[in-house]
């Protein structure tokens, strides 16, 4: 069995860092592993102005461990009323590099999101013109649609018609979870990439109900049937440049998860890269890890890949049982208390 895997330093193309003490306690796990990360804007209140994105980036930089080498790539949050000029100005000035579409009500802190895609036609037209990527939470919010079908229905009802109207728009279909999503991304003639989380490669929907309700396995889009997980694994390990690493690490305080109405989100930053390595190893595809983790994302975002290298050795990473946030508050990571096969070592 391979004992060492050396790849270019990877990036995380979908990450929630939050703010305040949560930010400072979860950030070190990402910084240790990734050179850059796309930072999600669903704060309270959301990041809807270029100024707010700059201020958030400054707070992230201020929370960085000493000596760390990490670049946060900021995004903005689309609302029904955001101005195309603000979006374009922020893009040109470098305040943000992409905009995130949350259908209103689809997930955590999405209530200020977009209620009808046609309301932001002008913004999206501008984004297509300037080459600014649209990052999509691809689920419909129609209560008549089963929660397990919301992604597939989004493709038909929203994304396919949008790309017909705006064929030059560059789209990242975030955290794809279905075989239908994978097929769409592979077959569309348009410029569509997709991130895949480690947890969606590892669990199917049974994990949410194993022996009782498991709030730490609950995220959105929700984990699907086994056939979908297998489709995601084939996509991730295929080398197809449209698929790249995005953890969707989404920390919530323990009491907000273990709750009568628990928040959606899986915190996988501790061990994030090692989780993917485990998946690729299981599928005899470690030679495809670098493309997925370190090359495909930068190519889609039109950035150079990182020059530094990191290595993984198969000697084990222990995932903490809990990560303390502040006095009496903790976050429970994915695979808490377990030992993963691979361990990260510097360059
Ligand atoms: O599970 C999720 N958690 N899905 C999302 O789309 C948002 C995220 C969060 O912010 O907690
Ligand atoms: Zn997310």
PDB file of N, CA and C and ligand atoms in Angstrom, residues 14 16 18 40 42-43 100 102 106-110 137 139 175 199-200 218-222 248-252 257 263-266, ligand 1:
ATOM      1  N   UNK A  14     -15.247  25.747  -0.688  1.00  0.00           N
ATOM      2  CA  UNK A  14     -16.556  26.025  -0.048  1.00  0.00           C
ATOM      3  C   UNK A  14     -16.405  25.846   1.460  1.00  0.00           C
ATOM      4  N   UNK A  16     -17.467  27.486   5.556  1.00  0.00           N
ATOM      5  CA  UNK A  16     -18.112  28.412   6.499  1.00  0.00           C
ATOM      6  C   UNK A  16     -17.180  28.603   7.688  1.00  0.00           C
ATOM      7  N   UNK A  18     -17.804  31.375   9.937  1.00  0.00           N
ATOM      8  CA  UNK A  18     -18.536  32.151  10.956  1.00  0.00           C
ATOM      9  C   UNK A  18     -17.721  33.368  11.382  1.00  0.00           C
ATOM     10  N   UNK A  40     -17.883  31.422   2.716  1.00  0.00           N
ATOM     11  CA  UNK A  40     -19.323  31.629   2.532  1.00  0.00           C
ATOM     12  C   UNK A  40     -19.800  32.871   3.289  1.00  0.00           C
ATOM     13  N   UNK A  42     -22.877  33.671   4.517  1.00  0.00           N
ATOM     14  CA  UNK A  42     -24.165  33.611   5.244  1.00  0.00           C
ATOM     15  C   UNK A  42     -23.997  33.891   6.739  1.00  0.00           C
ATOM     16  N   UNK A  43     -23.392  35.056   7.010  1.00  0.00           N
ATOM     17  CA  UNK A  43     -23.291  35.520   8.395  1.00  0.00           C
ATOM     18  C   UNK A  43     -24.619  36.144   8.807  1.00  0.00           C
ATOM     19  N   UNK A 100     -22.876  34.256  -4.001  1.00  0.00           N
ATOM     20  CA  UNK A 100     -23.561  33.031  -3.603  1.00  0.00           C
ATOM     21  C   UNK A 100     -25.073  33.211  -3.704  1.00  0.00           C
ATOM     22  N   UNK A 102     -28.378  31.809  -2.410  1.00  0.00           N
ATOM     23  CA  UNK A 102     -29.180  30.993  -1.503  1.00  0.00           C
ATOM     24  C   UNK A 102     -30.642  31.240  -1.842  1.00  0.00           C
ATOM     25  N   UNK A 106     -33.758  28.185   2.061  1.00  0.00           N
ATOM     26  CA  UNK A 106     -33.231  26.855   1.728  1.00  0.00           C
ATOM     27  C   UNK A 106     -32.385  26.261   2.840  1.00  0.00           C
ATOM     28  N   UNK A 107     -31.712  27.127   3.633  1.00  0.00           N
ATOM     29  CA  UNK A 107     -30.764  26.583   4.611  1.00  0.00           C
ATOM     30  C   UNK A 107     -30.435  27.631   5.679  1.00  0.00           C
ATOM     31  N   UNK A 108     -29.402  27.364   6.473  1.00  0.00           N
ATOM     32  CA  UNK A 108     -28.977  28.262   7.553  1.00  0.00           C
ATOM     33  C   UNK A 108     -28.764  29.696   7.051  1.00  0.00           C
ATOM     34  N   UNK A 109     -29.380  30.650   7.725  1.00  0.00           N
ATOM     35  CA  UNK A 109     -29.199  32.079   7.407  1.00  0.00           C
ATOM     36  C   UNK A 109     -29.432  32.403   5.932  1.00  0.00           C
ATOM     37  N   UNK A 110     -30.464  31.809   5.389  1.00  0.00           N
ATOM     38  CA  UNK A 110     -30.773  32.079   3.982  1.00  0.00           C
ATOM     39  C   UNK A 110     -32.061  32.889   3.843  1.00  0.00           C
ATOM     40  N   UNK A 137     -26.455  27.367  -4.127  1.00  0.00           N
ATOM     41  CA  UNK A 137     -27.047  26.337  -3.257  1.00  0.00           C
ATOM     42  C   UNK A 137     -28.233  25.797  -4.032  1.00  0.00           C
ATOM     43  N   UNK A 139     -31.018  23.932  -4.284  1.00  0.00           N
ATOM     44  CA  UNK A 139     -32.205  23.231  -3.787  1.00  0.00           C
ATOM     45  C   UNK A 139     -33.402  24.160  -3.907  1.00  0.00           C
ATOM     46  N   UNK A 175     -21.667  21.711  -3.322  1.00  0.00           N
ATOM     47  CA  UNK A 175     -22.007  20.473  -2.597  1.00  0.00           C
ATOM     48  C   UNK A 175     -23.032  19.609  -3.339  1.00  0.00           C
ATOM     49  N   UNK A 199     -18.067  14.582   3.508  1.00  0.00           N
ATOM     50  CA  UNK A 199     -19.103  13.781   4.174  1.00  0.00           C
ATOM     51  C   UNK A 199     -20.082  13.167   3.181  1.00  0.00           C
ATOM     52  N   UNK A 200     -20.386  13.886   2.090  1.00  0.00           N
ATOM     53  CA  UNK A 200     -21.288  13.277   1.109  1.00  0.00           C
ATOM     54  C   UNK A 200     -20.625  12.117   0.358  1.00  0.00           C
ATOM     55  N   UNK A 218     -26.569  15.681  10.095  1.00  0.00           N
ATOM     56  CA  UNK A 218     -27.583  16.436   9.351  1.00  0.00           C
ATOM     57  C   UNK A 218     -26.977  17.696   8.741  1.00  0.00           C
ATOM     58  N   UNK A 219     -27.085  17.782   7.444  1.00  0.00           N
ATOM     59  CA  UNK A 219     -26.641  18.979   6.727  1.00  0.00           C
ATOM     60  C   UNK A 219     -27.571  19.170   5.546  1.00  0.00           C
ATOM     61  N   UNK A 220     -27.412  20.292   4.867  1.00  0.00           N
ATOM     62  CA  UNK A 220     -28.175  20.545   3.649  1.00  0.00           C
ATOM     63  C   UNK A 220     -27.225  20.904   2.513  1.00  0.00           C
ATOM     64  N   UNK A 221     -27.392  20.349   1.335  1.00  0.00           N
ATOM     65  CA  UNK A 221     -28.380  19.330   1.018  1.00  0.00           C
ATOM     66  C   UNK A 221     -28.162  18.068   1.863  1.00  0.00           C
ATOM     67  N   UNK A 222     -29.260  17.440   2.242  1.00  0.00           N
ATOM     68  CA  UNK A 222     -29.209  16.261   3.092  1.00  0.00           C
ATOM     69  C   UNK A 222     -28.558  15.101   2.325  1.00  0.00           C
ATOM     70  N   UNK A 248     -17.547  22.376   2.631  1.00  0.00           N
ATOM     71  CA  UNK A 248     -18.791  22.838   3.273  1.00  0.00           C
ATOM     72  C   UNK A 248     -18.729  22.611   4.779  1.00  0.00           C
ATOM     73  N   UNK A 249     -17.526  22.691   5.338  1.00  0.00           N
ATOM     74  CA  UNK A 249     -17.425  22.593   6.803  1.00  0.00           C
ATOM     75  C   UNK A 249     -18.288  23.705   7.397  1.00  0.00           C
ATOM     76  N   UNK A 250     -19.251  23.328   8.237  1.00  0.00           N
ATOM     77  CA  UNK A 250     -20.280  24.279   8.694  1.00  0.00           C
ATOM     78  C   UNK A 250     -20.512  24.093  10.189  1.00  0.00           C
ATOM     79  N   UNK A 251     -19.638  24.713  11.004  1.00  0.00           N
ATOM     80  CA  UNK A 251     -19.733  24.493  12.448  1.00  0.00           C
ATOM     81  C   UNK A 251     -20.960  25.158  13.066  1.00  0.00           C
ATOM     82  N   UNK A 252     -21.598  24.428  13.960  1.00  0.00           N
ATOM     83  CA  UNK A 252     -22.646  24.982  14.825  1.00  0.00           C
ATOM     84  C   UNK A 252     -22.349  24.529  16.249  1.00  0.00           C
ATOM     85  N   UNK A 257     -27.104  22.085  17.562  1.00  0.00           N
ATOM     86  CA  UNK A 257     -27.271  20.844  16.787  1.00  0.00           C
ATOM     87  C   UNK A 257     -28.151  19.853  17.538  1.00  0.00           C
ATOM     88  N   UNK A 263     -29.730  22.694  13.889  1.00  0.00           N
ATOM     89  CA  UNK A 263     -29.224  23.380  12.685  1.00  0.00           C
ATOM     90  C   UNK A 263     -28.592  22.388  11.710  1.00  0.00           C
ATOM     91  N   UNK A 264     -28.649  22.744  10.430  1.00  0.00           N
ATOM     92  CA  UNK A 264     -28.000  21.945   9.381  1.00  0.00           C
ATOM     93  C   UNK A 264     -26.532  22.329   9.291  1.00  0.00           C
ATOM     94  N   UNK A 265     -25.667  21.355   9.209  1.00  0.00           N
ATOM     95  CA  UNK A 265     -24.251  21.658   9.004  1.00  0.00           C
ATOM     96  C   UNK A 265     -23.377  20.590   9.620  1.00  0.00           C
ATOM     97  N   UNK A 266     -22.365  20.173   8.887  1.00  0.00           N
ATOM     98  CA  UNK A 266     -21.395  19.190   9.381  1.00  0.00           C
ATOM     99  C   UNK A 266     -20.039  19.870   9.435  1.00  0.00           C
TER     100      UNK A 266
HETATM  101  O1  LIG B   1     -25.675  22.107   6.110  1.00  0.00           O
HETATM  102  C1  LIG B   1     -25.508  23.262   5.763  1.00  0.00           C
HETATM  103  N1  LIG B   1     -24.980  24.179   6.598  1.00  0.00           N
HETATM  104  N2  LIG B   1     -25.860  23.643   4.533  1.00  0.00           N
HETATM  105  C2  LIG B   1     -25.829  24.912   4.151  1.00  0.00           C
HETATM  106  O2  LIG B   1     -26.179  25.173   3.031  1.00  0.00           O
HETATM  107  C3  LIG B   1     -25.434  25.980   5.081  1.00  0.00           C
HETATM  108  C4  LIG B   1     -24.595  25.467   6.142  1.00  0.00           C
HETATM  109  C5  LIG B   1     -24.442  26.419   7.303  1.00  0.00           C
HETATM  110  O3  LIG B   1     -24.190  27.597   7.081  1.00  0.00           O
HETATM  111  O4  LIG B   1     -24.559  25.957   8.449  1.00  0.00           O
END
